[in-house]
Every structure is written in structure tokens, then in C-alpha cells.
């Protein structure tokens, strides 16, 4: 069911229908500007990951600040962005199903589209699809730089796969996808840097081996919100793929900076607005945002700016808040902001962003790729 818009521009925040997904526009725009400023002195450009925001509006705001394009994980996300005019899209993932690949090739007249491969068996499939579509498909070799998910081993296996791609008439070898997902949420700065430095070394060595075999890498891409500073400073990566930085979440707020303090590079800008719907039991208030509104895979949400109130249990459509004895129980009907534990899957629960500034609704943005997991 397409969700009815929960607000209209000009409304007060307290009038928004809940549960609703809020963007604090001042904090959000500051995050976009901050990333652009941090990358400006480096060799790396941003190719923001759209699996976080799923929104053509946000993609275009990132591109307006210097992003070269967008990463997506799924063909459906690529479609939503390509149809909205995003000019350069990398599927930072393997797509092996022929019907999905045909959908991807059909986007080639609209946008620069690239996809990843990590298996020699996939190359003839990609070649056949590109030939049938009359397109030339850009392909990156994904290497496993330590995350242990997808990706061929760095070094010779990657070179062999790149040569196979380069030798296919309807494919273009475009470089390396080298993302260390597991490094992003290593809490300590030194440990996160160590994991990222190892990933960068694998990547640098592979780029060098490719160059010696006459294969250039126009794109070397990786790095997320937790590690992009290292990839961007390396001189090896041409792009970084941070996604969560525009919103942040309670889990990322637990990563530490070099001084041991929670990282404060980016501000929390994404919230689930929720209403107190019951306070029948002493010390407990119940809100209308359960785990169908706010993702709990990376921990429960936090209650924004209420240190004495803790979100302690999520069921489908209810959240239990424990109220500290010294705190007043929120009023029935009172609206509270929750900080999601994990931003990306929280976004996927909603059809609308409600942009808020100074306590007023300023805009409503459709989450066009919401639910697009195919
Ligand atoms: C999720 C993801 C990112 C972005 O990571 P964040 O932690 O959200 O910044 C980048 N690249 C790939 C391949 C990803 O899966």
C-alpha cells in the first residue's frame, strides 16, 4: 500500500502523522557539505551509495555538490535513479540473473551504467546480454579486500578476470570494486585504520599488477562512512562510496575518532517521529513505532534529546519506552523523535521523507526506490 503523505509543507512538526520518517534539513545539508569539503583536497570523488537513501532527490543533491554519480546494490534502485536522470550509476554488486541483467542493459541509453563481476563464468553471460542489447557494458572486478563477502581474491585472480572482461567485445573493463564492509563498524579508530590500510594495500597491489599487463583502472572504488577518510587519502582510490554519512544512525555514532570520542564528523539528520499512544503502566510509555517502522538489526533506537527515556522493546507496531524515575512521563499524544539503530533498512519502511526545518515541514520527498530489492 502506497503510504498516504504524512504531512504537508508548512505544518508544525507536532502535526505530522506518525510513524513518519523525518529529515532535519539543516543537519542533512551540513552533512552533504561536510563530505564535499573533506574530499575536495583529495584525489577521490564521492559516488554516494543510494542503498541508504533510495531517493533521486537526494542523489541529485549529492551530485550538485560534486558527486560523480551513485552506487546502488539492486537493479530496481538503478532503474529509479536512471529514470530520474542520474547520469552515472555503478551497481556495486554482482547481478547474475539474465532477466535482471537485461533490465540493466536497457538503462544504457539513459545513463552510464556499470556492474561488478567476481566469477569467470559470469563474463560470457554479461557479454551475451550486452551484445543482445546492442550496448557496451562497463564491468568492474570486485576484489575481496578483507570483508569475506563477494569478490575474487586480489592479485592474479583479479588480473585474470579483468583480462577476460577486456577481451570481450561488448564489455569494457572499468577498474576495481574494493569495499571493506566489515571495517566500517570497527569501533576503535586505530583498528579501523589498520583494517582499511590492509584493504588499500591489496587494492594498490592489484592496480599495479593490472597496469603491468596493460590494463588501466579508470575507476578504483570502495570505502564507506566508517573508512572513507583512509581510502580518500590513499591516492589509490578514485572514488569513495559512503552512504550513511548523509543521515547517520545510532550504530555509526558508536564508532570512535582518533581521540577515543564518538565520531562527530557528521550529525544525526534522520529520525522516526513517533506518538505516545499508551501510558497505562507506571514507568512505561508505549509509542506507535515498532520494528515495522524502525530497524532493530543494529540495536534499538535511541530517544532523541531525552536522556531519561530509553526505548527498551520493539514489537511489530509498538515500542516500549522506560521512563527514569526522575523524569516526567511524556503526555498521551506527545511526539518524540527516535534515532534509528540502522538508517538504510529504516528508510526502506517508508514511502516519504518529511523534510523539517525550524520545527516546520518544508518538503516531502518520495522514496522512489523503497522496496526495490529485485
Ligand atoms: C553499504 C555499502 C556502502 C556504504 O556504506 P555506509 O556504511 O552506508 O557508508 C558502500 N559500498 C558498498 C558496496 C556497500 O554495500
Short mmCIF file of C-alpha atoms and ligand atoms in Angstrom, two decimals:
data_model
loop_
_atom_site.label_atom_id
_atom_site.label_comp_id
_atom_site.label_asym_id
_atom_site.label_seq_id
_atom_site.Cartn_x
_atom_site.Cartn_y
_atom_site.Cartn_z
CA UNK A 1 0.00 0.00 0.00
CA UNK A 2 1.44 3.35 -1.00
CA UNK A 3 1.54 5.34 2.21
CA UNK A 4 -0.60 8.48 2.40
CA UNK A 5 1.66 11.55 2.70
CA UNK A 6 2.06 12.05 6.47
CA UNK A 7 2.42 15.82 6.30
CA UNK A 8 2.06 18.89 4.13
CA UNK A 9 4.53 21.76 3.72
CA UNK A 10 4.00 24.49 6.32
CA UNK A 11 2.71 22.17 9.05
CA UNK A 12 4.28 22.19 12.51
CA UNK A 13 6.36 19.09 13.33
CA UNK A 14 3.83 18.24 16.06
CA UNK A 15 1.09 17.92 13.41
CA UNK A 16 2.88 15.26 11.33
CA UNK A 17 1.05 11.93 11.21
CA UNK A 18 3.16 9.12 12.70
CA UNK A 19 5.14 6.98 12.36
CA UNK A 20 6.92 9.30 9.91
CA UNK A 21 10.47 9.49 8.59
CA UNK A 22 11.93 12.93 9.24
CA UNK A 23 14.97 14.62 7.77
CA UNK A 24 16.34 17.51 9.78
CA UNK A 25 17.27 19.56 6.71
CA UNK A 26 19.88 21.78 8.41
CA UNK A 27 21.82 18.77 9.73
CA UNK A 28 21.37 16.86 6.44
CA UNK A 29 22.65 19.71 4.25
CA UNK A 30 25.58 20.24 6.62
CA UNK A 31 26.49 16.55 6.20
CA UNK A 32 26.44 16.84 2.39
CA UNK A 33 28.58 20.00 2.54
CA UNK A 34 30.98 18.41 5.04
CA UNK A 35 31.63 15.39 2.82
CA UNK A 36 32.23 17.64 -0.21
CA UNK A 37 34.70 19.75 1.83
CA UNK A 38 36.54 16.69 3.21
CA UNK A 39 37.01 15.17 -0.26
CA UNK A 40 37.93 18.40 -2.05
CA UNK A 41 41.66 18.25 -1.20
CA UNK A 42 41.92 14.51 -2.07
CA UNK A 43 42.09 12.63 -5.36
CA UNK A 44 38.85 10.82 -4.58
CA UNK A 45 35.38 11.86 -5.68
CA UNK A 46 32.18 10.77 -3.98
CA UNK A 47 29.97 8.14 -5.58
CA UNK A 48 27.42 8.09 -2.79
CA UNK A 49 25.68 4.81 -2.03
CA UNK A 50 21.97 5.10 -2.77
CA UNK A 51 21.07 1.95 -0.83
CA UNK A 52 20.95 4.34 2.14
CA UNK A 53 18.56 6.98 0.82
CA UNK A 54 16.81 5.30 -2.19
CA UNK A 55 15.89 8.77 -3.39
CA UNK A 56 16.51 10.52 -6.73
CA UNK A 57 16.06 13.89 -4.96
CA UNK A 58 18.94 13.15 -2.61
CA UNK A 59 21.06 11.69 -5.42
CA UNK A 60 20.76 14.95 -7.34
CA UNK A 61 21.64 17.00 -4.22
CA UNK A 62 24.81 14.91 -3.81
CA UNK A 63 25.71 15.30 -7.48
CA UNK A 64 25.17 19.07 -7.24
CA UNK A 65 27.88 19.05 -4.56
CA UNK A 66 30.41 17.21 -6.70
CA UNK A 67 29.49 13.51 -6.50
CA UNK A 68 30.34 11.71 -9.77
CA UNK A 69 27.21 9.61 -9.54
CA UNK A 70 25.66 6.95 -7.38
CA UNK A 71 26.24 3.39 -6.26
CA UNK A 72 23.32 1.02 -5.98
CA UNK A 73 23.02 -2.55 -4.80
CA UNK A 74 19.98 -3.60 -6.85
CA UNK A 75 18.69 -3.22 -10.42
CA UNK A 76 15.45 -1.72 -9.11
CA UNK A 77 17.46 1.03 -7.42
CA UNK A 78 19.40 1.64 -10.65
CA UNK A 79 16.09 1.96 -12.53
CA UNK A 80 14.63 4.50 -10.08
CA UNK A 81 17.77 6.63 -10.36
CA UNK A 82 18.29 6.28 -14.13
CA UNK A 83 14.67 7.17 -14.87
CA UNK A 84 15.11 10.33 -12.77
CA UNK A 85 18.14 11.47 -14.77
CA UNK A 86 21.09 10.36 -12.62
CA UNK A 87 23.84 10.25 -15.27
CA UNK A 88 26.32 7.72 -13.82
CA UNK A 89 25.40 4.61 -11.82
CA UNK A 90 27.55 1.74 -10.54
CA UNK A 91 25.87 -1.44 -9.35
CA UNK A 92 28.43 -2.19 -6.60
CA UNK A 93 27.30 -5.76 -6.59
CA UNK A 94 27.10 -8.94 -8.68
CA UNK A 95 23.97 -9.42 -10.82
CA UNK A 96 23.78 -12.92 -12.29
CA UNK A 97 20.15 -13.37 -13.31
CA UNK A 98 19.62 -12.85 -17.06
CA UNK A 99 16.28 -11.07 -16.75
CA UNK A 100 17.78 -8.64 -14.26
CA UNK A 101 20.80 -8.09 -16.50
CA UNK A 102 18.53 -7.36 -19.45
CA UNK A 103 16.80 -4.68 -17.33
CA UNK A 104 20.21 -3.25 -16.52
CA UNK A 105 21.32 -3.19 -20.16
CA UNK A 106 18.07 -1.44 -21.07
CA UNK A 107 19.24 1.51 -18.94
CA UNK A 108 22.37 2.02 -21.07
CA UNK A 109 20.76 4.66 -23.34
CA UNK A 110 19.74 6.68 -20.24
CA UNK A 111 22.81 6.63 -18.03
CA UNK A 112 26.40 5.41 -17.74
CA UNK A 113 25.84 2.05 -16.11
CA UNK A 114 28.45 -0.31 -14.69
CA UNK A 115 28.22 -3.60 -12.82
CA UNK A 116 30.61 -5.80 -10.83
CA UNK A 117 31.80 -9.34 -11.51
CA UNK A 118 33.75 -11.79 -9.39
CA UNK A 119 33.47 -15.03 -11.37
CA UNK A 120 34.84 -16.08 -14.79
CA UNK A 121 31.55 -17.92 -15.50
CA UNK A 122 29.72 -14.58 -15.40
CA UNK A 123 31.72 -12.92 -18.18
CA UNK A 124 30.13 -14.75 -21.16
CA UNK A 125 26.69 -14.09 -19.64
CA UNK A 126 27.41 -10.35 -19.40
CA UNK A 127 28.86 -10.37 -22.93
CA UNK A 128 25.76 -12.08 -24.33
CA UNK A 129 23.38 -9.66 -22.63
CA UNK A 130 25.34 -6.60 -23.78
CA UNK A 131 25.52 -7.90 -27.35
CA UNK A 132 21.78 -8.64 -27.43
CA UNK A 133 21.05 -5.12 -26.17
CA UNK A 134 23.41 -3.56 -28.69
CA UNK A 135 25.22 -1.95 -25.76
CA UNK A 136 28.72 -1.92 -24.39
CA UNK A 137 28.54 -2.71 -20.68
CA UNK A 138 31.12 -1.40 -18.22
CA UNK A 139 32.31 -4.02 -15.75
CA UNK A 140 34.40 -3.67 -12.59
CA UNK A 141 36.16 -6.60 -10.99
CA UNK A 142 35.19 -6.88 -7.35
CA UNK A 143 38.06 -7.95 -5.14
CA UNK A 144 37.72 -9.23 -1.57
CA UNK A 145 39.84 -6.84 0.47
CA UNK A 146 39.03 -8.42 3.82
CA UNK A 147 35.28 -8.39 4.29
CA UNK A 148 34.85 -12.04 3.26
CA UNK A 149 31.66 -11.42 1.29
CA UNK A 150 31.77 -11.13 -2.51
CA UNK A 151 34.90 -10.54 -4.55
CA UNK A 152 37.61 -12.54 -6.27
CA UNK A 153 41.00 -12.68 -4.49
CA UNK A 154 43.23 -9.64 -5.11
CA UNK A 155 46.29 -10.06 -7.30
CA UNK A 156 46.46 -12.69 -10.07
CA UNK A 157 42.83 -13.99 -9.88
CA UNK A 158 41.61 -10.40 -10.31
CA UNK A 159 44.02 -9.81 -13.21
CA UNK A 160 42.82 -12.98 -14.98
CA UNK A 161 39.19 -11.89 -14.64
CA UNK A 162 39.97 -8.36 -15.84
CA UNK A 163 41.75 -9.75 -18.93
CA UNK A 164 38.76 -11.93 -19.73
CA UNK A 165 36.45 -8.88 -19.48
CA UNK A 166 38.77 -6.69 -21.54
CA UNK A 167 38.85 -9.38 -24.26
CA UNK A 168 35.03 -9.42 -24.55
CA UNK A 169 33.93 -7.16 -27.43
CA UNK A 170 30.75 -5.85 -25.75
CA UNK A 171 32.30 -5.31 -22.33
CA UNK A 172 34.59 -2.58 -21.09
CA UNK A 173 36.91 -3.25 -18.14
CA UNK A 174 36.48 -0.20 -15.92
CA UNK A 175 38.51 -0.99 -12.81
CA UNK A 176 38.14 -2.35 -9.29
CA UNK A 177 35.37 -2.50 -6.71
CA UNK A 178 37.29 -2.80 -3.44
CA UNK A 179 35.00 -2.23 -0.46
CA UNK A 180 35.73 -3.50 3.04
CA UNK A 181 32.25 -3.63 4.55
CA UNK A 182 33.32 -5.25 7.81
CA UNK A 183 35.78 -2.41 8.52
CA UNK A 184 33.08 0.26 8.68
CA UNK A 185 31.83 -0.57 12.15
CA UNK A 186 35.08 -1.46 13.88
CA UNK A 187 34.73 0.86 16.88
CA UNK A 188 38.32 1.90 17.55
CA UNK A 189 39.90 4.38 15.13
CA UNK A 190 43.31 2.65 15.13
CA UNK A 191 41.77 -0.79 14.49
CA UNK A 192 39.53 0.62 11.74
CA UNK A 193 42.54 2.26 10.15
CA UNK A 194 44.54 -1.00 10.30
CA UNK A 195 41.77 -2.94 8.52
CA UNK A 196 41.35 -0.21 5.91
CA UNK A 197 45.10 0.11 5.34
CA UNK A 198 45.27 -3.63 4.61
CA UNK A 199 42.38 -3.27 2.13
CA UNK A 200 44.12 -0.35 0.43
CA UNK A 201 47.36 -2.36 0.14
CA UNK A 202 45.53 -5.27 -1.57
CA UNK A 203 43.94 -2.79 -3.95
CA UNK A 204 47.16 -0.92 -4.73
CA UNK A 205 49.00 -4.16 -5.46
CA UNK A 206 46.21 -5.33 -7.80
CA UNK A 207 46.09 -1.98 -9.65
CA UNK A 208 49.86 -2.24 -10.16
CA UNK A 209 49.67 -5.83 -11.47
CA UNK A 210 46.91 -4.79 -13.89
CA UNK A 211 48.95 -1.84 -15.12
CA UNK A 212 51.92 -4.12 -15.81
CA UNK A 213 49.62 -6.21 -18.00
CA UNK A 214 48.50 -3.11 -19.88
CA UNK A 215 45.14 -2.74 -18.13
CA UNK A 216 44.26 0.67 -16.70
CA UNK A 217 41.71 1.16 -13.95
CA UNK A 218 39.71 4.31 -14.70
CA UNK A 219 37.69 3.58 -11.53
CA UNK A 220 39.02 2.29 -8.21
CA UNK A 221 36.20 2.49 -5.71
CA UNK A 222 35.36 1.50 -2.13
CA UNK A 223 35.13 2.95 1.35
CA UNK A 224 32.04 3.72 3.42
CA UNK A 225 31.15 6.21 6.12
CA UNK A 226 33.44 4.49 8.65
CA UNK A 227 36.55 4.31 6.48
CA UNK A 228 36.34 6.73 3.54
CA UNK A 229 38.91 9.08 5.10
CA UNK A 230 41.56 6.36 4.65
CA UNK A 231 40.64 5.37 1.07
CA UNK A 232 40.32 9.03 0.04
CA UNK A 233 43.76 9.89 1.46
CA UNK A 234 45.44 6.82 -0.08
CA UNK A 235 45.88 8.18 -3.59
CA UNK A 236 44.88 4.68 -4.78
CA UNK A 237 41.10 5.15 -4.88
CA UNK A 238 39.46 7.43 -7.44
CA UNK A 239 36.10 7.23 -5.67
CA UNK A 240 34.59 6.55 -2.25
CA UNK A 241 31.12 5.08 -1.72
CA UNK A 242 29.89 6.42 1.62
CA UNK A 243 26.13 6.17 2.03
CA UNK A 244 25.11 6.54 5.67
CA UNK A 245 27.04 9.81 6.17
CA UNK A 246 24.07 11.88 4.95
CA UNK A 247 21.81 10.56 7.75
CA UNK A 248 23.94 8.73 10.34
CA UNK A 249 22.42 6.35 12.92
CA UNK A 250 22.87 5.13 16.49
CA UNK A 251 25.23 2.37 15.35
CA UNK A 252 27.59 4.70 13.45
CA UNK A 253 27.51 7.06 16.45
CA UNK A 254 29.28 4.28 18.39
CA UNK A 255 32.35 4.41 16.08
CA UNK A 256 35.20 6.35 17.72
CA UNK A 257 37.52 9.00 16.34
CA UNK A 258 41.29 9.27 16.88
CA UNK A 259 40.82 10.79 20.35
CA UNK A 260 38.52 7.98 21.52
CA UNK A 261 35.38 10.14 21.36
CA UNK A 262 32.32 9.16 19.31
CA UNK A 263 32.87 10.39 15.73
CA UNK A 264 31.29 13.80 15.27
CA UNK A 265 32.19 14.34 11.61
CA UNK A 266 28.54 14.05 10.60
CA UNK A 267 25.40 14.94 12.54
CA UNK A 268 22.27 12.84 13.08
CA UNK A 269 19.76 14.06 10.46
CA UNK A 270 17.32 11.13 10.15
CA UNK A 271 14.59 10.45 12.70
CA UNK A 272 11.46 8.38 13.06
CA UNK A 273 8.77 10.59 14.55
CA UNK A 274 6.51 8.61 16.86
CA UNK A 275 3.50 9.30 19.10
CA UNK A 276 2.92 8.22 22.71
CA UNK A 277 -0.18 6.02 22.39
CA UNK A 278 -0.44 4.46 25.85
CA UNK A 279 0.94 5.02 29.36
CA UNK A 280 -1.16 2.57 31.27
CA UNK A 281 1.75 1.20 33.29
CA UNK A 282 3.90 3.23 35.68
CA UNK A 283 7.37 3.97 34.32
CA UNK A 284 6.49 2.85 30.77
CA UNK A 285 5.22 4.79 27.78
CA UNK A 286 4.24 2.99 24.57
CA UNK A 287 4.83 4.61 21.18
CA UNK A 288 3.46 3.76 17.73
CA UNK A 289 6.83 2.91 16.12
CA UNK A 290 7.78 -0.76 16.47
CA UNK A 291 10.16 -2.75 14.30
CA UNK A 292 7.94 -2.29 11.24
CA UNK A 293 8.85 1.41 11.43
CA UNK A 294 12.39 1.41 12.74
CA UNK A 295 15.08 -1.19 12.02
CA UNK A 296 16.41 -3.04 15.05
CA UNK A 297 19.08 -5.21 13.37
CA UNK A 298 21.88 -2.96 14.67
CA UNK A 299 20.35 -2.24 18.06
CA UNK A 300 17.26 -0.48 19.36
CA UNK A 301 16.60 3.18 18.51
CA UNK A 302 17.51 5.98 20.89
CA UNK A 303 15.08 8.67 22.06
CA UNK A 304 16.45 11.99 20.80
CA UNK A 305 17.28 14.58 23.48
CA UNK A 306 15.59 12.69 26.32
CA UNK A 307 18.41 11.14 28.32
CA UNK A 308 15.98 9.74 30.91
CA UNK A 309 13.87 7.84 28.38
CA UNK A 310 15.09 4.60 26.83
CA UNK A 311 13.49 2.58 24.03
CA UNK A 312 13.65 -0.90 25.58
CA UNK A 313 11.47 -3.23 23.48
CA UNK A 314 10.13 -3.30 19.93
CA UNK A 315 7.21 -5.38 18.71
CA UNK A 316 5.58 -5.09 15.27
CA UNK A 317 3.77 -1.81 15.84
CA UNK A 318 4.65 -0.87 19.42
CA UNK A 319 7.75 0.45 21.12
CA UNK A 320 8.14 0.38 24.89
CA UNK A 321 9.90 3.32 26.48
CA UNK A 322 11.27 3.04 30.00
CA UNK A 323 10.98 6.34 31.87
CA UNK A 324 13.62 7.05 34.53
CA UNK A 325 12.07 7.77 37.97
CA UNK A 326 13.24 11.39 37.94
CA UNK A 327 11.64 12.03 34.51
CA UNK A 328 8.08 13.05 33.78
CA UNK A 329 6.18 10.50 31.68
CA UNK A 330 5.50 12.03 28.24
CA UNK A 331 1.91 13.12 27.65
CA UNK A 332 -0.53 10.96 25.73
CA UNK A 333 -0.28 12.07 22.10
CA UNK A 334 3.17 13.64 22.62
CA UNK A 335 5.52 13.21 19.66
CA UNK A 336 9.11 12.09 20.11
CA UNK A 337 11.99 11.71 17.67
CA UNK A 338 13.75 8.34 17.56
CA UNK A 339 17.30 7.89 16.27
CA UNK A 340 17.28 4.64 14.24
CA UNK A 341 19.86 1.99 15.11
CA UNK A 342 20.48 1.44 11.36
CA UNK A 343 19.49 4.05 8.80
CA UNK A 344 19.25 2.07 5.49
CA UNK A 345 16.65 -0.57 6.49
CA UNK A 346 14.69 2.06 8.43
CA UNK A 347 14.34 4.16 5.27
CA UNK A 348 13.02 1.09 3.47
CA UNK A 349 9.92 1.10 5.70
CA UNK A 350 8.69 4.45 4.36
CA UNK A 351 7.38 5.97 1.12
CA UNK A 352 8.03 9.59 2.17
CA UNK A 353 10.72 11.72 3.68
CA UNK A 354 9.33 14.68 5.59
CA UNK A 355 11.91 17.49 5.46
CA UNK A 356 11.77 19.67 8.56
CA UNK A 357 13.49 22.96 9.36
CA UNK A 358 12.95 25.14 12.42
CA UNK A 359 10.03 22.97 13.61
CA UNK A 360 8.12 23.28 10.32
CA UNK A 361 7.62 20.90 7.41
CA UNK A 362 9.43 22.25 4.35
CA UNK A 363 9.21 19.42 1.81
CA UNK A 364 8.01 15.89 1.10
CA UNK A 365 10.31 13.68 -0.96
CA UNK A 366 9.14 10.31 -2.32
CA UNK A 367 11.42 7.37 -1.52
CA UNK A 368 11.19 6.17 -5.08
CA UNK A 369 13.32 3.01 -4.74
CA UNK A 370 11.72 1.93 -1.48
CA UNK A 371 11.15 -1.83 -1.52
CA UNK A 372 13.32 -2.14 -4.63
CA UNK A 373 15.18 -5.30 -3.71
CA UNK A 374 14.95 -7.03 -7.10
C1 LIG B 1 26.65 -0.22 2.17
C2 LIG B 1 27.74 -0.05 1.20
C3 LIG B 1 28.39 1.19 1.12
C4 LIG B 1 28.07 2.37 2.01
O1 LIG B 1 28.36 2.13 3.34
P1 LIG B 1 27.93 3.13 4.50
O2 LIG B 1 28.42 2.44 5.69
O3 LIG B 1 26.45 3.24 4.48
O4 LIG B 1 28.59 4.44 4.22
C5 LIG B 1 29.37 1.33 0.14
N1 LIG B 1 29.68 0.31 -0.70
C6 LIG B 1 29.07 -0.88 -0.65
C7 LIG B 1 29.45 -1.95 -1.60
C8 LIG B 1 28.08 -1.11 0.31
O5 LIG B 1 27.49 -2.31 0.38
#
